[in-house]
Amino acid sequence: MPLYRDEGVVLRTHKLGEADRIVTIMTRTRGKVRAVAKGIRRTKSRFGSRLEPAMVVDVQCYEGRNLDTITQAVSLATYGDAIARDYPRWTAAAAALETCDRLTEEGEPNLQQYLLIAGALRSLADDVHAPELVLDAYLLRALAVAGWAPSFHDCARCGDPGPHRAFNLASGGVVCPGCRPPGSAAPASETLRLLAALLAGDWAIADASEVRHRLEGSGLTSAFLQWHLERGVRSLRLVERA
Amino acid sequence: MYDGAVQDLIDELGRLPGIGPKSAQRMAFHLLAADPVDVTRLVGAIQAVKDKVRFCDVCGNVAEGERCRICLDPRRDAHAICVVEEPKDVVAIERTREFRGLYHVLGGAISPMDGIGPGELRFAELMTRLASDEVTEVIVATDPNLEGEATASYLVRLLSSFEGITVSRLASGLPVGGDLEYADEVTLGRAFEGRRVMSRARPPAPTADPRAAEPAADPSAAEPAADQTAASAREAKTAYAPTGSE
């Protein structure tokens, strides 16, 4: 049974048997890994809170036929503890973790997705920006890394330089009047500027944005995400927006 | 693999949580060889639990009538409500014999990834109970994991509008019988937050001042005992309710 060691972000856990859990971890070098933590639900488990969602850990596992087994875990960052104390931040973190789980595959290394989710959790734990902004920034960037980068300036179909007003999910962002399909949304220009800032990491613009533009941007981001994932993200329903 | 009834029984037993195909087979053959009276008693017990047991209309605990035995007990302290996730948690707390108040079972914890939000849990029923003004303390005893912590933070926010209610959370700390070196950072950090004073520092006795010769006033009258101070400091740290509302 080969042993391996990696660092990773705990995405979610499932109960297994009487006292075990299956832990899904987005690792730095191995991609997504599902491993069993034996006895973790007992109060005297040596794992303690290390393998709770939103924690960053250094884990040692041995490979199994179906699932790996975690033998040791050391905390690298306890973001989950700070996030769970504040309900809006917790719901935003849950949506980010579920999205990361959906966008990544087991056994396929994806360093950019790992760095993105770790950065989003650090930002939520430090509470430097509004949770809904951090979530939307994460969702847009995670989609971009996965190959679905939205366009908020130039036409997503013909590349005509913007700015343009119409936004179409299927087309991949804003569209010019010539390419505009029926049923396209027409968000406020400030909303499109906010979304572009979130995608680019321009926090000065994002932090100064108005609540109504944030709400509109969140709606577009959620719809864009679920359009490309082809299924709903359950946590998004519970995210508390400003 | 087997014929008819035996295979049906193995299949049904195999659907129970934690029972694999081998365990189901072992149980099925045990029942086949068992005394018919024992088997009839087992069947009766399973049937009775489905026919008689329901959830208490007040607290959500398991009951055989409209109300559970705890809600019906007039000796329980109706001023304190302990909020737990599952009926199993009620049994765990009852075993301690430390709490004599009432319970409220939420039916789980908020888990966005599993699609469980506040609407799926019994928060509205709790708000109805608290509106009666009889309750003065709510003890949040959700599981000591991050979902339990998030559920507690949501509950505390809901309860912030009830000014006459003290909200507290069960303490977290080191398990008795373990080694400190194996404690994780969060548990150890919370143990530090909730540490208790065992011996309080005393100011050095003045020597040159002649008034020092005068008998000192009774120290217990001037300041609370060390244990009392530690307990109130601990309470202030662990209580979730804003200080102004207490």
Short mmCIF file of C-alpha atoms in Angstrom, two decimals:
data_model
loop_
_atom_site.label_atom_id
_atom_site.label_comp_id
_atom_site.label_asym_id
_atom_site.label_seq_id
_atom_site.Cartn_x
_atom_site.Cartn_y
_atom_site.Cartn_z
CA MET A 1 0.00 0.00 0.00
CA PRO A 2 1.90 3.09 -1.18
CA LEU A 3 1.89 6.05 1.14
CA TYR A 4 1.74 9.61 -0.09
CA ARG A 5 1.72 13.05 1.48
CA ASP A 6 0.13 16.22 0.18
CA GLU A 7 -1.41 19.46 1.34
CA GLY A 8 -5.00 20.27 0.56
CA VAL A 9 -8.26 22.05 1.34
CA VAL A 10 -11.06 19.97 2.87
CA LEU A 11 -14.06 20.45 0.58
CA ARG A 12 -16.70 18.34 2.31
CA THR A 13 -17.25 15.28 4.48
CA HIS A 14 -19.74 12.40 4.49
CA LYS A 15 -20.56 10.14 7.41
CA LEU A 16 -19.40 6.55 7.00
CA GLY A 17 -20.36 3.72 9.33
CA GLU A 18 -20.42 4.29 13.07
CA ALA A 19 -17.57 6.73 13.63
CA ASP A 20 -15.78 7.28 10.28
CA ARG A 21 -16.05 9.92 7.60
CA ILE A 22 -15.22 10.13 3.91
CA VAL A 23 -13.29 13.38 3.46
CA THR A 24 -13.05 15.06 0.05
CA ILE A 25 -9.82 17.05 -0.22
CA MET A 26 -8.62 19.33 -3.05
CA THR A 27 -4.90 18.65 -2.92
CA ARG A 28 -2.06 20.71 -4.34
CA THR A 29 -0.44 18.01 -6.47
CA ARG A 30 -2.95 15.14 -6.84
CA GLY A 31 -6.15 17.01 -7.58
CA LYS A 32 -9.27 15.94 -5.75
CA VAL A 33 -8.88 13.01 -3.38
CA ARG A 34 -11.52 11.08 -1.41
CA ALA A 35 -10.17 9.38 1.65
CA VAL A 36 -11.52 7.71 4.79
CA ALA A 37 -10.72 9.20 8.20
CA LYS A 38 -11.27 6.34 10.63
CA GLY A 39 -12.77 7.08 14.04
CA ILE A 40 -12.91 10.83 13.32
CA ARG A 41 -16.39 11.28 14.83
CA ARG A 42 -15.33 10.04 18.25
CA THR A 43 -14.65 12.88 20.70
CA LYS A 44 -11.19 11.51 21.44
CA SER A 45 -10.17 11.22 17.77
CA ARG A 46 -6.65 12.48 17.14
CA PHE A 47 -7.88 14.25 14.00
CA GLY A 48 -9.98 16.68 16.05
CA SER A 49 -11.21 19.54 13.85
CA ARG A 50 -8.37 19.24 11.34
CA LEU A 51 -10.49 17.52 8.69
CA GLU A 52 -13.54 19.78 8.92
CA PRO A 53 -14.61 21.67 5.74
CA ALA A 54 -12.59 24.79 4.84
CA MET A 55 -9.50 23.64 6.76
CA VAL A 56 -6.11 23.48 5.02
CA VAL A 57 -4.16 20.40 6.04
CA ASP A 58 -0.99 18.48 5.39
CA VAL A 59 -2.20 14.87 5.11
CA GLN A 60 -0.57 11.50 4.83
CA CYS A 61 -2.66 8.77 3.23
CA TYR A 62 -2.24 5.27 1.93
CA GLU A 63 -3.84 4.26 -1.31
CA GLY A 64 -6.70 1.79 -1.30
CA ARG A 65 -8.59 0.04 -4.08
CA ASN A 66 -11.57 2.41 -3.95
CA LEU A 67 -10.85 4.98 -1.28
CA ASP A 68 -7.59 6.08 0.30
CA THR A 69 -7.20 6.13 4.09
CA ILE A 70 -5.87 9.12 6.02
CA THR A 71 -3.22 8.14 8.54
CA GLN A 72 -2.02 11.57 9.72
CA ALA A 73 -3.17 15.17 9.38
CA VAL A 74 -1.56 18.43 10.47
CA SER A 75 -3.30 21.82 10.24
CA LEU A 76 -1.75 24.40 7.94
CA ALA A 77 -4.55 26.99 8.25
CA THR A 78 -7.74 26.83 10.31
CA TYR A 79 -9.90 29.05 8.08
CA GLY A 80 -13.04 27.03 8.84
CA ASP A 81 -13.02 28.00 12.52
CA ALA A 82 -13.16 31.74 11.81
CA ILE A 83 -15.64 31.33 8.94
CA ALA A 84 -18.15 29.16 10.86
CA ARG A 85 -18.51 31.82 13.56
CA ASP A 86 -20.22 34.14 11.08
CA TYR A 87 -23.26 32.75 9.23
CA PRO A 88 -23.05 34.83 6.00
CA ARG A 89 -19.37 33.94 5.60
CA TRP A 90 -20.17 30.26 6.23
CA THR A 91 -22.84 30.13 3.53
CA ALA A 92 -20.47 31.86 1.05
CA ALA A 93 -17.68 29.39 1.91
CA ALA A 94 -20.05 26.43 1.48
CA ALA A 95 -21.01 27.62 -2.02
CA ALA A 96 -17.32 28.07 -2.96
CA LEU A 97 -16.42 24.60 -1.61
CA GLU A 98 -19.31 22.93 -3.45
CA THR A 99 -18.35 24.69 -6.69
CA CYS A 100 -14.73 23.55 -6.33
CA ASP A 101 -16.00 20.01 -5.77
CA ARG A 102 -18.07 20.20 -8.97
CA LEU A 103 -15.36 21.77 -11.14
CA THR A 104 -12.59 19.34 -10.29
CA GLU A 105 -12.08 15.65 -10.94
CA GLU A 106 -10.47 12.97 -8.83
CA GLY A 107 -6.88 12.19 -9.74
CA GLU A 108 -6.47 15.19 -12.06
CA PRO A 109 -3.97 17.69 -10.62
CA ASN A 110 -5.22 21.26 -10.83
CA LEU A 111 -2.93 23.67 -9.01
CA GLN A 112 -4.82 26.81 -10.11
CA GLN A 113 -8.12 25.57 -8.67
CA TYR A 114 -6.34 24.63 -5.44
CA LEU A 115 -4.76 28.07 -5.10
CA LEU A 116 -8.08 29.77 -5.92
CA ILE A 117 -10.13 27.96 -3.28
CA ALA A 118 -7.40 28.37 -0.65
CA GLY A 119 -7.22 32.10 -1.44
CA ALA A 120 -11.00 32.51 -1.28
CA LEU A 121 -11.16 30.82 2.12
CA ARG A 122 -8.30 32.95 3.43
CA SER A 123 -10.11 36.08 2.29
CA LEU A 124 -13.35 34.95 3.97
CA ALA A 125 -11.54 34.06 7.18
CA ASP A 126 -9.70 37.41 7.28
CA ASP A 127 -13.01 39.23 6.64
CA VAL A 128 -11.40 41.96 4.53
CA HIS A 129 -14.13 42.07 1.86
CA ALA A 130 -17.88 41.42 1.85
CA PRO A 131 -18.50 37.62 1.73
CA GLU A 132 -20.75 37.84 -1.35
CA LEU A 133 -18.03 39.71 -3.26
CA VAL A 134 -15.41 37.13 -2.33
CA LEU A 135 -17.77 34.35 -3.43
CA ASP A 136 -18.59 35.96 -6.78
CA ALA A 137 -14.91 36.69 -7.43
CA TYR A 138 -14.11 33.06 -6.69
CA LEU A 139 -16.91 31.72 -8.90
CA LEU A 140 -15.91 33.89 -11.88
CA ARG A 141 -12.22 33.01 -11.58
CA ALA A 142 -12.89 29.30 -11.02
CA LEU A 143 -15.01 29.29 -14.18
CA ALA A 144 -12.26 31.11 -16.06
CA VAL A 145 -9.68 28.52 -14.96
CA ALA A 146 -12.08 25.75 -16.02
CA GLY A 147 -12.24 27.26 -19.51
CA TRP A 148 -15.44 29.30 -19.27
CA ALA A 149 -14.01 32.79 -18.78
CA PRO A 150 -16.87 35.29 -19.18
CA SER A 151 -16.38 38.45 -21.19
CA PHE A 152 -17.63 41.67 -19.62
CA HIS A 153 -16.26 44.18 -22.14
CA ASP A 154 -15.78 42.89 -25.69
CA CYS A 155 -18.46 40.93 -27.52
CA ALA A 156 -18.21 37.26 -26.51
CA ARG A 157 -19.25 36.15 -30.02
CA CYS A 158 -17.51 38.37 -32.56
CA GLY A 159 -14.94 40.12 -30.36
CA ASP A 160 -16.24 43.58 -31.21
CA PRO A 161 -14.61 46.00 -28.70
CA GLY A 162 -17.03 47.14 -25.99
CA PRO A 163 -18.44 48.23 -23.74
CA HIS A 164 -21.70 46.45 -24.60
CA ARG A 165 -24.95 46.36 -22.63
CA ALA A 166 -26.51 42.97 -23.39
CA PHE A 167 -25.46 39.87 -21.41
CA ASN A 168 -26.14 36.38 -22.69
CA LEU A 169 -25.34 33.21 -20.70
CA ALA A 170 -25.07 30.85 -23.64
CA SER A 171 -22.83 33.24 -25.57
CA GLY A 172 -20.41 33.54 -22.63
CA GLY A 173 -20.79 37.17 -21.58
CA VAL A 174 -21.69 40.52 -23.10
CA VAL A 175 -22.71 40.65 -26.75
CA CYS A 176 -22.80 43.47 -29.30
CA PRO A 177 -26.14 44.66 -30.79
CA GLY A 178 -25.45 42.64 -33.96
CA CYS A 179 -24.86 39.35 -32.13
CA ARG A 180 -27.44 39.83 -29.38
CA PRO A 181 -29.68 36.71 -29.18
CA PRO A 182 -33.29 37.10 -28.09
CA GLY A 183 -33.79 36.87 -24.32
CA SER A 184 -30.43 38.46 -23.42
CA ALA A 185 -30.30 40.34 -20.13
CA ALA A 186 -29.54 44.05 -19.99
CA PRO A 187 -27.76 44.64 -16.67
CA ALA A 188 -26.59 48.07 -15.48
CA SER A 189 -23.21 49.15 -16.81
CA GLU A 190 -21.99 49.47 -13.18
CA THR A 191 -22.87 45.78 -12.65
CA LEU A 192 -20.76 44.74 -15.63
CA ARG A 193 -17.92 46.95 -14.37
CA LEU A 194 -18.20 45.26 -10.94
CA LEU A 195 -18.10 41.77 -12.46
CA ALA A 196 -15.07 42.68 -14.59
CA ALA A 197 -13.36 44.04 -11.46
CA LEU A 198 -14.12 40.84 -9.52
CA LEU A 199 -12.73 38.71 -12.34
CA ALA A 200 -9.58 40.85 -12.56
CA GLY A 201 -9.17 41.25 -8.79
CA ASP A 202 -9.67 45.02 -8.74
CA TRP A 203 -10.94 45.24 -5.15
CA ALA A 204 -11.00 49.04 -5.01
CA ILE A 205 -13.86 49.07 -7.55
CA ALA A 206 -15.56 46.02 -6.01
CA ASP A 207 -15.53 47.33 -2.44
CA ALA A 208 -16.94 50.69 -3.56
CA SER A 209 -19.84 49.13 -5.48
CA GLU A 210 -23.48 49.64 -4.51
CA VAL A 211 -25.63 46.89 -3.03
CA ARG A 212 -28.09 46.81 -5.96
CA HIS A 213 -25.24 46.24 -8.42
CA ARG A 214 -23.80 43.50 -6.19
CA LEU A 215 -27.17 41.74 -6.09
CA GLU A 216 -27.57 41.96 -9.85
CA GLY A 217 -24.00 40.75 -10.37
CA SER A 218 -24.52 37.82 -7.99
CA GLY A 219 -27.61 36.77 -9.93
CA LEU A 220 -25.73 36.84 -13.23
CA THR A 221 -22.75 34.99 -11.74
CA SER A 222 -24.94 32.24 -10.23
CA ALA A 223 -26.84 31.81 -13.49
CA PHE A 224 -23.58 31.73 -15.50
CA LEU A 225 -22.10 29.11 -13.17
CA GLN A 226 -25.12 26.84 -13.20
CA TRP A 227 -25.53 27.17 -16.97
CA HIS A 228 -22.03 25.82 -17.54
CA LEU A 229 -22.16 23.19 -14.80
CA GLU A 230 -25.48 22.00 -16.28
CA ARG A 231 -26.85 21.44 -12.77
CA GLY A 232 -27.70 23.50 -9.70
CA VAL A 233 -25.29 24.32 -6.88
CA ARG A 234 -27.38 23.65 -3.78
CA SER A 235 -25.43 25.95 -1.45
CA LEU A 236 -26.08 29.02 -3.63
CA ARG A 237 -29.74 29.03 -2.51
CA LEU A 238 -28.64 29.64 1.08
CA VAL A 239 -25.99 32.31 0.49
CA GLU A 240 -26.91 35.44 2.43
CA ARG A 241 -26.52 38.46 0.16
CA ALA A 242 -26.19 41.97 1.52
CA MET B 1 -27.87 -16.26 -4.19
CA TYR B 2 -30.34 -17.99 -1.84
CA ASP B 3 -33.93 -18.92 -2.61
CA GLY B 4 -37.00 -16.84 -1.87
CA ALA B 5 -37.57 -15.78 1.73
CA VAL B 6 -33.96 -16.12 2.93
CA GLN B 7 -32.64 -13.91 0.13
CA ASP B 8 -35.46 -11.40 0.71
CA LEU B 9 -34.48 -11.17 4.39
CA ILE B 10 -30.78 -10.75 3.51
CA ASP B 11 -31.69 -7.99 1.06
CA GLU B 12 -33.86 -6.16 3.61
CA LEU B 13 -31.26 -6.42 6.40
CA GLY B 14 -28.58 -5.24 3.99
CA ARG B 15 -30.47 -1.97 3.55
CA LEU B 16 -29.93 -1.05 7.20
CA PRO B 17 -27.16 1.50 7.93
CA GLY B 18 -23.74 -0.05 8.53
CA ILE B 19 -24.88 -3.55 7.51
CA GLY B 20 -22.94 -5.04 4.61
CA PRO B 21 -23.87 -8.17 2.62
CA LYS B 22 -21.87 -10.52 4.87
CA SER B 23 -23.35 -9.07 8.07
CA ALA B 24 -26.83 -9.29 6.57
CA GLN B 25 -26.28 -12.95 5.70
CA ARG B 26 -25.01 -13.72 9.21
CA MET B 27 -28.02 -12.00 10.80
CA ALA B 28 -30.46 -13.76 8.49
CA PHE B 29 -29.12 -17.21 9.40
CA HIS B 30 -29.10 -16.25 13.07
CA LEU B 31 -32.81 -15.39 12.81
CA LEU B 32 -33.48 -18.61 10.92
CA ALA B 33 -31.96 -20.63 13.76
CA ALA B 34 -33.44 -18.51 16.57
CA ASP B 35 -36.37 -19.41 18.84
CA PRO B 36 -39.67 -18.43 17.12
CA VAL B 37 -40.69 -16.52 20.28
CA ASP B 38 -37.62 -14.29 20.03
CA VAL B 39 -38.30 -13.64 16.36
CA THR B 40 -41.93 -12.77 17.07
CA ARG B 41 -40.82 -10.36 19.81
CA LEU B 42 -38.39 -8.67 17.38
CA VAL B 43 -41.09 -8.34 14.72
CA GLY B 44 -43.46 -6.89 17.32
CA ALA B 45 -40.87 -4.37 18.50
CA ILE B 46 -40.22 -3.17 14.93
CA GLN B 47 -43.94 -2.92 14.24
CA ALA B 48 -44.59 -1.07 17.52
CA VAL B 49 -41.88 1.51 16.88
CA LYS B 50 -43.48 2.39 13.56
CA ASP B 51 -47.03 2.41 14.97
CA LYS B 52 -46.53 4.20 18.29
CA VAL B 53 -43.47 6.43 18.07
CA ARG B 54 -43.79 9.96 16.72
CA PHE B 55 -42.16 13.32 17.35
CA CYS B 56 -43.15 15.51 20.30
CA ASP B 57 -45.33 18.43 19.20
CA VAL B 58 -43.44 20.79 21.53
CA CYS B 59 -39.77 19.88 21.39
CA GLY B 60 -39.38 17.47 18.45
CA ASN B 61 -37.99 14.67 20.60
CA VAL B 62 -39.21 11.10 20.04
CA ALA B 63 -42.43 10.41 21.95
CA GLU B 64 -45.26 7.92 22.16
CA GLY B 65 -47.94 10.61 22.48
CA GLU B 66 -48.39 14.23 21.52
CA ARG B 67 -45.73 15.22 24.06
CA CYS B 68 -42.53 13.48 25.17
CA ARG B 69 -41.93 12.44 28.78
CA ILE B 70 -39.55 15.38 29.37
CA CYS B 71 -42.09 17.99 28.24
CA LEU B 72 -44.76 16.27 30.39
CA ASP B 73 -42.57 16.21 33.52
CA PRO B 74 -43.71 19.08 35.84
CA ARG B 75 -40.41 18.93 37.79
CA ARG B 76 -38.39 20.16 34.81
CA ASP B 77 -37.22 23.78 34.82
CA ALA B 78 -39.24 25.51 32.11
CA HIS B 79 -36.98 28.60 32.20
CA ALA B 80 -34.09 26.89 30.39
CA ILE B 81 -34.15 25.28 26.94
CA CYS B 82 -31.27 23.25 25.57
CA VAL B 83 -31.18 23.24 21.76
CA VAL B 84 -29.79 20.04 20.21
CA GLU B 85 -29.57 18.61 16.68
CA GLU B 86 -30.99 15.10 17.15
CA PRO B 87 -33.04 13.10 19.69
CA LYS B 88 -29.86 11.07 20.33
CA ASP B 89 -28.28 14.22 21.76
CA VAL B 90 -31.11 14.54 24.32
CA VAL B 91 -30.24 11.07 25.62
CA ALA B 92 -26.54 11.95 25.79
CA ILE B 93 -27.22 15.09 27.86
CA GLU B 94 -29.78 13.31 30.07
CA ARG B 95 -27.12 10.74 30.96
CA THR B 96 -25.01 13.52 32.55
CA ARG B 97 -27.84 14.41 35.04
CA GLU B 98 -26.51 18.00 34.94
CA PHE B 99 -29.40 19.66 33.12
CA ARG B 100 -32.94 19.81 34.49
CA GLY B 101 -34.53 22.10 31.90
CA LEU B 102 -36.38 21.36 28.67
CA TYR B 103 -35.06 20.54 25.20
CA HIS B 104 -35.65 21.61 21.63
CA VAL B 105 -34.60 19.25 18.84
CA LEU B 106 -33.81 21.05 15.57
CA GLY B 107 -33.74 17.89 13.47
CA GLY B 108 -30.19 18.41 12.14
CA ALA B 109 -27.69 21.15 11.42
CA ILE B 110 -27.58 23.75 8.67
CA SER B 111 -25.66 22.12 5.82
CA PRO B 112 -25.79 24.18 2.61
CA MET B 113 -24.00 21.51 0.57
CA ASP B 114 -26.67 18.95 1.49
CA GLY B 115 -29.42 21.45 0.73
CA ILE B 116 -30.41 21.79 4.41
CA GLY B 117 -31.13 25.39 5.30
CA PRO B 118 -32.90 27.03 8.25
CA GLY B 119 -36.27 26.36 6.57
CA GLU B 120 -35.76 22.60 6.83
CA LEU B 121 -35.06 22.72 10.58
CA ARG B 122 -37.35 23.49 13.55
CA PHE B 123 -36.27 27.11 14.13
CA ALA B 124 -39.78 28.52 13.71
CA GLU B 125 -41.13 26.20 16.43
CA LEU B 126 -38.35 27.37 18.76
CA MET B 127 -39.24 31.02 18.14
CA THR B 128 -42.86 30.23 19.02
CA ARG B 129 -41.78 28.63 22.31
CA LEU B 130 -39.56 31.59 23.21
CA ALA B 131 -42.34 34.10 22.58
CA SER B 132 -44.06 32.99 25.81
CA ASP B 133 -41.62 35.00 28.03
CA GLU B 134 -41.24 32.03 30.38
CA VAL B 135 -37.83 31.04 29.00
CA THR B 136 -34.85 33.01 30.34
CA GLU B 137 -31.94 30.90 29.09
CA VAL B 138 -31.17 29.05 25.85
CA ILE B 139 -28.23 26.67 25.83
CA VAL B 140 -26.98 25.90 22.32
CA ALA B 141 -25.74 22.30 22.29
CA THR B 142 -25.24 21.66 18.58
CA ASP B 143 -22.45 19.29 17.57
CA PRO B 144 -18.90 20.61 18.10
CA ASN B 145 -18.12 20.60 14.36
CA LEU B 146 -18.21 23.47 11.88
CA GLU B 147 -21.80 22.77 10.76
CA GLY B 148 -22.87 22.80 14.41
CA GLU B 149 -20.93 26.02 14.96
CA ALA B 150 -22.54 27.69 11.93
CA THR B 151 -25.98 26.55 13.14
CA ALA B 152 -25.20 28.05 16.55
CA SER B 153 -24.12 31.37 15.02
CA TYR B 154 -27.37 31.49 12.98
CA LEU B 155 -29.41 30.71 16.10
CA VAL B 156 -27.64 33.37 18.16
CA ARG B 157 -28.43 35.94 15.48
CA LEU B 158 -32.10 34.90 15.56
CA LEU B 159 -32.20 35.14 19.36
CA SER B 160 -30.58 38.57 19.52
CA SER B 161 -34.07 40.12 19.33
CA PHE B 162 -35.12 38.42 22.61
CA GLU B 163 -33.69 40.82 25.18
CA GLY B 164 -34.64 38.82 28.27
CA ILE B 165 -32.92 35.60 27.18
CA THR B 166 -29.35 34.61 27.99
CA VAL B 167 -27.78 32.51 25.24
CA SER B 168 -24.85 30.23 26.00
CA ARG B 169 -22.95 27.55 24.09
CA LEU B 170 -21.52 24.33 25.46
CA ALA B 171 -17.80 24.70 26.22
CA SER B 172 -15.18 23.17 23.94
CA GLY B 173 -11.90 21.91 25.25
CA LEU B 174 -9.54 19.03 25.81
CA PRO B 175 -10.95 15.55 26.37
CA VAL B 176 -10.11 13.97 29.72
CA GLY B 177 -7.64 11.14 29.28
CA GLY B 178 -5.88 12.48 26.16
CA ASP B 179 -2.38 13.88 25.53
CA LEU B 180 -2.00 17.63 24.94
CA GLU B 181 0.41 17.11 22.04
CA TYR B 182 -2.29 15.43 19.95
CA ALA B 183 -4.85 18.22 20.42
CA ASP B 184 -5.62 20.12 17.21
CA GLU B 185 -5.17 23.88 17.00
CA VAL B 186 -8.87 24.79 17.12
CA THR B 187 -9.62 22.58 20.14
CA LEU B 188 -6.53 23.80 21.98
CA GLY B 189 -7.35 27.42 21.07
CA ARG B 190 -10.86 27.04 22.49
CA ALA B 191 -9.48 25.38 25.61
CA PHE B 192 -7.34 28.50 26.11
CA GLU B 193 -10.35 30.76 25.53
CA GLY B 194 -12.34 28.90 28.16
CA ARG B 195 -9.54 28.31 30.70
CA ARG B 196 -10.42 28.63 34.38
CA VAL B 197 -8.49 30.38 37.09
CA MET B 198 -7.22 28.00 39.77
CA SER B 199 -5.23 30.49 41.87
CA ARG B 200 -5.50 34.27 41.62
CA ALA B 201 -2.43 36.52 42.00
CA ARG B 202 -2.42 38.51 45.30
CA PRO B 203 -0.95 42.07 45.51
CA PRO B 204 2.29 42.25 47.57
CA ALA B 205 1.72 43.26 51.21
CA PRO B 206 2.87 46.88 51.93
CA THR B 207 5.62 47.03 54.62
CA ALA B 208 6.63 50.70 55.27
CA ASP B 209 3.12 52.12 55.56
CA PRO B 210 2.04 52.14 59.24
CA ARG B 211 -1.57 51.69 58.15
CA ALA B 212 -0.54 48.24 57.06
CA ALA B 213 -0.64 47.23 60.71
CA GLU B 214 -4.38 47.90 60.80
CA PRO B 215 -6.56 44.82 60.30
CA ALA B 216 -7.63 44.49 56.71
CA ALA B 217 -11.27 44.43 55.82
CA ASP B 218 -12.80 41.08 54.98
CA PRO B 219 -11.51 40.43 51.40
CA SER B 220 -14.50 38.27 50.58
CA ALA B 221 -16.80 41.24 51.08
CA ALA B 222 -14.72 43.53 48.82
CA GLU B 223 -14.24 41.23 45.86
CA PRO B 224 -15.88 38.04 44.70
CA ALA B 225 -14.19 34.71 45.31
CA ALA B 226 -11.71 33.54 42.68
CA ASP B 227 -14.00 30.80 41.45
CA GLN B 228 -16.93 33.19 41.18
CA THR B 229 -14.85 35.72 39.19
CA ALA B 230 -13.54 33.02 36.91
CA ALA B 231 -17.03 31.68 36.37
CA SER B 232 -18.45 35.07 35.45
CA ALA B 233 -15.48 35.83 33.15
CA ARG B 234 -15.96 32.48 31.49
CA GLU B 235 -19.65 33.15 31.09
CA ALA B 236 -18.95 36.52 29.51
CA LYS B 237 -16.57 34.94 27.02
CA THR B 238 -18.76 32.05 26.02
CA ALA B 239 -22.12 33.82 25.94
CA TYR B 240 -23.14 34.70 22.39
CA ALA B 241 -25.72 37.28 23.32
CA PRO B 242 -24.57 40.90 23.00
CA THR B 243 -23.51 42.32 26.37
CA GLY B 244 -26.07 45.05 26.18
CA SER B 245 -28.96 42.63 25.91
CA GLU B 246 -28.15 40.75 29.11
#
